[in-house]
Amino acid sequence: MLYEEFVGRPSEPVRNVVERDAVRLFAEAIADPSPLYRDEEVARLSRYGRIPAPPTFVRTFDYGKVEGLELPPAGLIHGEFRISYERPLLVGDEILCRLTLKDSYDKHGRRGLLGFLLFERRGEDPEGNLVFTTNDTVVVTEAVRRGIKP
């Protein structure tokens, strides 16, 4: 199995702040026209009370690195991505983020051995309350595996 020695080892937490301009630019980048992500008055009158971040905004956060875990710079395949929220992300929130390789396993495919890496990213508020969790799968092909140094 690839990287099995890193399974279960989290990165050090990294502080991220949900900033208004970053939310606005992200909403523009994903072509979401909702004024909720741009207009403070609209957001104030909404159920959120202030500007929320779009659901996939968590992809922009820094989660740190698991010490020693170096993925290849190219050739990885994005397999799956899920987000679970405990509460919405709002402009001004301070979020402590970390990354953990939760599992690693191999499967034989038509073109050789595939490695599957299951990552979990967590965001907590400064009090330690969970705000969101993401789970994503990265697929490493046999061709890419040949270039990985043990």
mmCIF file of C-alpha atoms in Angstrom:
data_model
loop_
_atom_site.group_PDB
_atom_site.id
_atom_site.type_symbol
_atom_site.label_atom_id
_atom_site.label_comp_id
_atom_site.label_asym_id
_atom_site.label_seq_id
_atom_site.Cartn_x
_atom_site.Cartn_y
_atom_site.Cartn_z
ATOM 1 C CA MET A 1 0.000 0.000 0.000
ATOM 2 C CA LEU A 2 1.132 3.499 -0.772
ATOM 3 C CA TYR A 3 2.014 5.766 2.124
ATOM 4 C CA GLU A 4 0.642 3.356 4.740
ATOM 5 C CA GLU A 5 3.103 4.716 7.320
ATOM 6 C CA PHE A 6 1.253 8.065 7.130
ATOM 7 C CA VAL A 7 -2.265 6.703 7.709
ATOM 8 C CA GLY A 8 -3.809 8.337 10.770
ATOM 9 C CA ARG A 9 -1.147 11.045 11.166
ATOM 10 C CA PRO A 10 -2.699 14.537 11.041
ATOM 11 C CA SER A 11 -1.026 17.721 9.893
ATOM 12 C CA GLU A 12 -0.470 20.529 12.357
ATOM 13 C CA PRO A 13 -3.557 22.800 12.453
ATOM 14 C CA VAL A 14 -3.457 25.858 10.195
ATOM 15 C CA ARG A 15 -5.437 29.029 10.965
ATOM 16 C CA ASN A 16 -7.664 30.274 8.129
ATOM 17 C CA VAL A 17 -9.977 33.285 8.175
ATOM 18 C CA VAL A 18 -13.064 33.561 5.972
ATOM 19 C CA GLU A 19 -12.532 36.961 4.345
ATOM 20 C CA ARG A 20 -15.200 38.993 2.565
ATOM 21 C CA ASP A 21 -13.148 39.686 -0.574
ATOM 22 C CA ALA A 22 -12.116 36.042 -0.841
ATOM 23 C CA VAL A 23 -15.783 34.957 -0.645
ATOM 24 C CA ARG A 24 -16.779 37.528 -3.289
ATOM 25 C CA LEU A 25 -13.970 36.479 -5.640
ATOM 26 C CA PHE A 26 -14.751 32.798 -5.123
ATOM 27 C CA ALA A 27 -18.446 33.382 -5.891
ATOM 28 C CA GLU A 28 -17.426 35.202 -9.079
ATOM 29 C CA ALA A 29 -15.030 32.396 -10.042
ATOM 30 C CA ILE A 30 -17.767 29.766 -9.737
ATOM 31 C CA ALA A 31 -20.224 32.095 -11.525
ATOM 32 C CA ASP A 32 -22.688 32.171 -8.628
ATOM 33 C CA PRO A 33 -24.726 35.360 -9.046
ATOM 34 C CA SER A 34 -26.327 35.239 -5.584
ATOM 35 C CA PRO A 35 -26.156 38.616 -3.822
ATOM 36 C CA LEU A 36 -25.909 36.661 -0.557
ATOM 37 C CA TYR A 37 -22.144 36.279 -1.161
ATOM 38 C CA ARG A 38 -21.600 39.970 -2.005
ATOM 39 C CA ASP A 39 -24.154 42.207 -0.329
ATOM 40 C CA GLU A 40 -23.907 42.691 3.441
ATOM 41 C CA GLU A 41 -27.474 43.984 3.711
ATOM 42 C CA VAL A 42 -28.920 40.978 1.864
ATOM 43 C CA ALA A 43 -26.861 38.666 4.081
ATOM 44 C CA ARG A 44 -27.829 40.533 7.267
ATOM 45 C CA LEU A 45 -31.512 40.007 6.466
ATOM 46 C CA SER A 46 -30.973 36.321 5.620
ATOM 47 C CA ARG A 47 -31.066 33.397 8.040
ATOM 48 C CA TYR A 48 -27.255 33.674 8.275
ATOM 49 C CA GLY A 49 -27.128 37.236 9.602
ATOM 50 C CA ARG A 50 -23.893 37.921 7.713
ATOM 51 C CA ILE A 51 -22.230 36.885 4.461
ATOM 52 C CA PRO A 52 -21.848 33.097 4.186
ATOM 53 C CA ALA A 53 -19.198 31.329 2.129
ATOM 54 C CA PRO A 54 -20.282 29.129 -0.794
ATOM 55 C CA PRO A 55 -20.292 25.429 0.142
ATOM 56 C CA THR A 56 -17.143 24.527 -1.812
ATOM 57 C CA PHE A 57 -15.172 27.504 -0.431
ATOM 58 C CA VAL A 58 -13.441 25.095 1.978
ATOM 59 C CA ARG A 59 -11.326 23.928 -0.989
ATOM 60 C CA THR A 60 -9.440 27.246 -0.773
ATOM 61 C CA PHE A 61 -8.222 26.704 2.796
ATOM 62 C CA ASP A 62 -4.702 25.741 3.807
ATOM 63 C CA TYR A 63 -4.757 22.399 5.633
ATOM 64 C CA GLY A 64 -1.042 22.067 6.187
ATOM 65 C CA LYS A 65 1.049 19.050 5.296
ATOM 66 C CA VAL A 66 1.466 15.706 6.949
ATOM 67 C CA GLU A 67 5.170 15.694 7.742
ATOM 68 C CA GLY A 68 7.053 13.516 5.254
ATOM 69 C CA LEU A 69 4.052 12.812 2.994
ATOM 70 C CA GLU A 70 5.020 13.994 -0.494
ATOM 71 C CA LEU A 71 2.542 13.318 -3.286
ATOM 72 C CA PRO A 72 3.696 13.370 -6.916
ATOM 73 C CA PRO A 73 3.281 16.814 -8.509
ATOM 74 C CA ALA A 74 1.430 15.421 -11.551
ATOM 75 C CA GLY A 75 -0.590 12.433 -12.705
ATOM 76 C CA LEU A 76 -2.961 12.039 -9.754
ATOM 77 C CA ILE A 77 -6.653 11.418 -10.447
ATOM 78 C CA HIS A 78 -9.393 13.063 -8.399
ATOM 79 C CA GLY A 79 -11.757 10.268 -7.399
ATOM 80 C CA GLU A 80 -14.446 11.679 -5.111
ATOM 81 C CA PHE A 81 -15.154 14.675 -2.882
ATOM 82 C CA ARG A 82 -17.758 15.130 -0.116
ATOM 83 C CA ILE A 83 -18.364 17.938 2.368
ATOM 84 C CA SER A 84 -20.348 17.667 5.598
ATOM 85 C CA TYR A 85 -21.175 20.853 7.478
ATOM 86 C CA GLU A 86 -22.081 21.186 11.140
ATOM 87 C CA ARG A 87 -22.884 24.859 10.551
ATOM 88 C CA PRO A 88 -22.404 27.408 7.746
ATOM 89 C CA LEU A 89 -19.095 29.185 7.215
ATOM 90 C CA LEU A 90 -19.486 32.945 7.623
ATOM 91 C CA VAL A 91 -17.299 35.923 6.796
ATOM 92 C CA GLY A 92 -15.104 36.645 9.803
ATOM 93 C CA ASP A 93 -14.957 33.036 10.999
ATOM 94 C CA GLU A 94 -11.574 31.795 12.137
ATOM 95 C CA ILE A 95 -11.162 28.139 11.231
ATOM 96 C CA LEU A 96 -8.362 25.784 12.276
ATOM 97 C CA CYS A 97 -7.834 23.237 9.517
ATOM 98 C CA ARG A 98 -5.937 19.977 9.385
ATOM 99 C CA LEU A 99 -5.440 17.120 6.964
ATOM 100 C CA THR A 100 -5.249 13.390 7.710
ATOM 101 C CA LEU A 101 -4.627 10.448 5.400
ATOM 102 C CA LYS A 102 -7.407 8.175 6.691
ATOM 103 C CA ASP A 103 -6.767 5.105 4.544
ATOM 104 C CA SER A 104 -4.690 3.720 1.700
ATOM 105 C CA TYR A 105 -5.480 0.643 -0.338
ATOM 106 C CA ASP A 106 -4.696 -0.945 -3.700
ATOM 107 C CA LYS A 107 -6.897 -2.365 -6.450
ATOM 108 C CA HIS A 108 -6.009 -4.041 -9.695
ATOM 109 C CA GLY A 109 -7.411 -2.272 -12.750
ATOM 110 C CA ARG A 110 -7.232 -2.923 -16.488
ATOM 111 C CA ARG A 111 -4.042 -0.866 -16.733
ATOM 112 C CA GLY A 112 -2.313 -2.135 -13.648
ATOM 113 C CA LEU A 113 -2.256 -1.506 -9.935
ATOM 114 C CA LEU A 114 -4.153 1.534 -8.669
ATOM 115 C CA GLY A 115 -3.521 3.134 -5.298
ATOM 116 C CA PHE A 116 -6.402 4.822 -3.488
ATOM 117 C CA LEU A 117 -5.666 7.495 -0.886
ATOM 118 C CA LEU A 118 -8.559 8.624 1.310
ATOM 119 C CA PHE A 119 -8.019 12.046 2.849
ATOM 120 C CA GLU A 120 -10.051 13.780 5.534
ATOM 121 C CA ARG A 121 -9.895 17.540 6.046
ATOM 122 C CA ARG A 122 -11.429 19.044 9.167
ATOM 123 C CA GLY A 123 -12.226 22.604 10.095
ATOM 124 C CA GLU A 124 -12.857 23.608 13.713
ATOM 125 C CA ASP A 125 -13.580 26.929 15.359
ATOM 126 C CA PRO A 126 -11.104 28.281 17.962
ATOM 127 C CA GLU A 127 -13.111 26.565 20.735
ATOM 128 C CA GLY A 128 -12.549 23.177 19.085
ATOM 129 C CA ASN A 129 -16.081 22.747 17.720
ATOM 130 C CA LEU A 130 -16.244 20.908 14.405
ATOM 131 C CA VAL A 131 -17.498 23.166 11.586
ATOM 132 C CA PHE A 132 -17.003 20.898 8.567
ATOM 133 C CA THR A 133 -15.381 17.708 7.345
ATOM 134 C CA THR A 134 -14.368 16.872 3.796
ATOM 135 C CA ASN A 135 -13.513 13.448 2.470
ATOM 136 C CA ASP A 136 -11.787 12.985 -0.833
ATOM 137 C CA THR A 137 -10.203 10.166 -2.743
ATOM 138 C CA VAL A 138 -7.056 10.478 -4.828
ATOM 139 C CA VAL A 139 -6.191 7.720 -7.291
ATOM 140 C CA VAL A 140 -2.545 6.965 -8.103
ATOM 141 C CA THR A 141 -2.010 5.008 -11.323
ATOM 142 C CA GLU A 142 0.672 2.379 -11.748
ATOM 143 C CA ALA A 143 2.571 4.692 -14.114
ATOM 144 C CA VAL A 144 2.674 7.407 -11.446
ATOM 145 C CA ARG A 145 3.556 4.880 -8.731
ATOM 146 C CA ARG A 146 6.705 3.897 -10.616
ATOM 147 C CA GLY A 147 8.004 7.436 -10.123
ATOM 148 C CA ILE A 148 7.371 7.527 -6.360
ATOM 149 C CA LYS A 149 10.463 7.140 -4.213
ATOM 150 C CA PRO A 150 9.980 4.821 -1.230
#
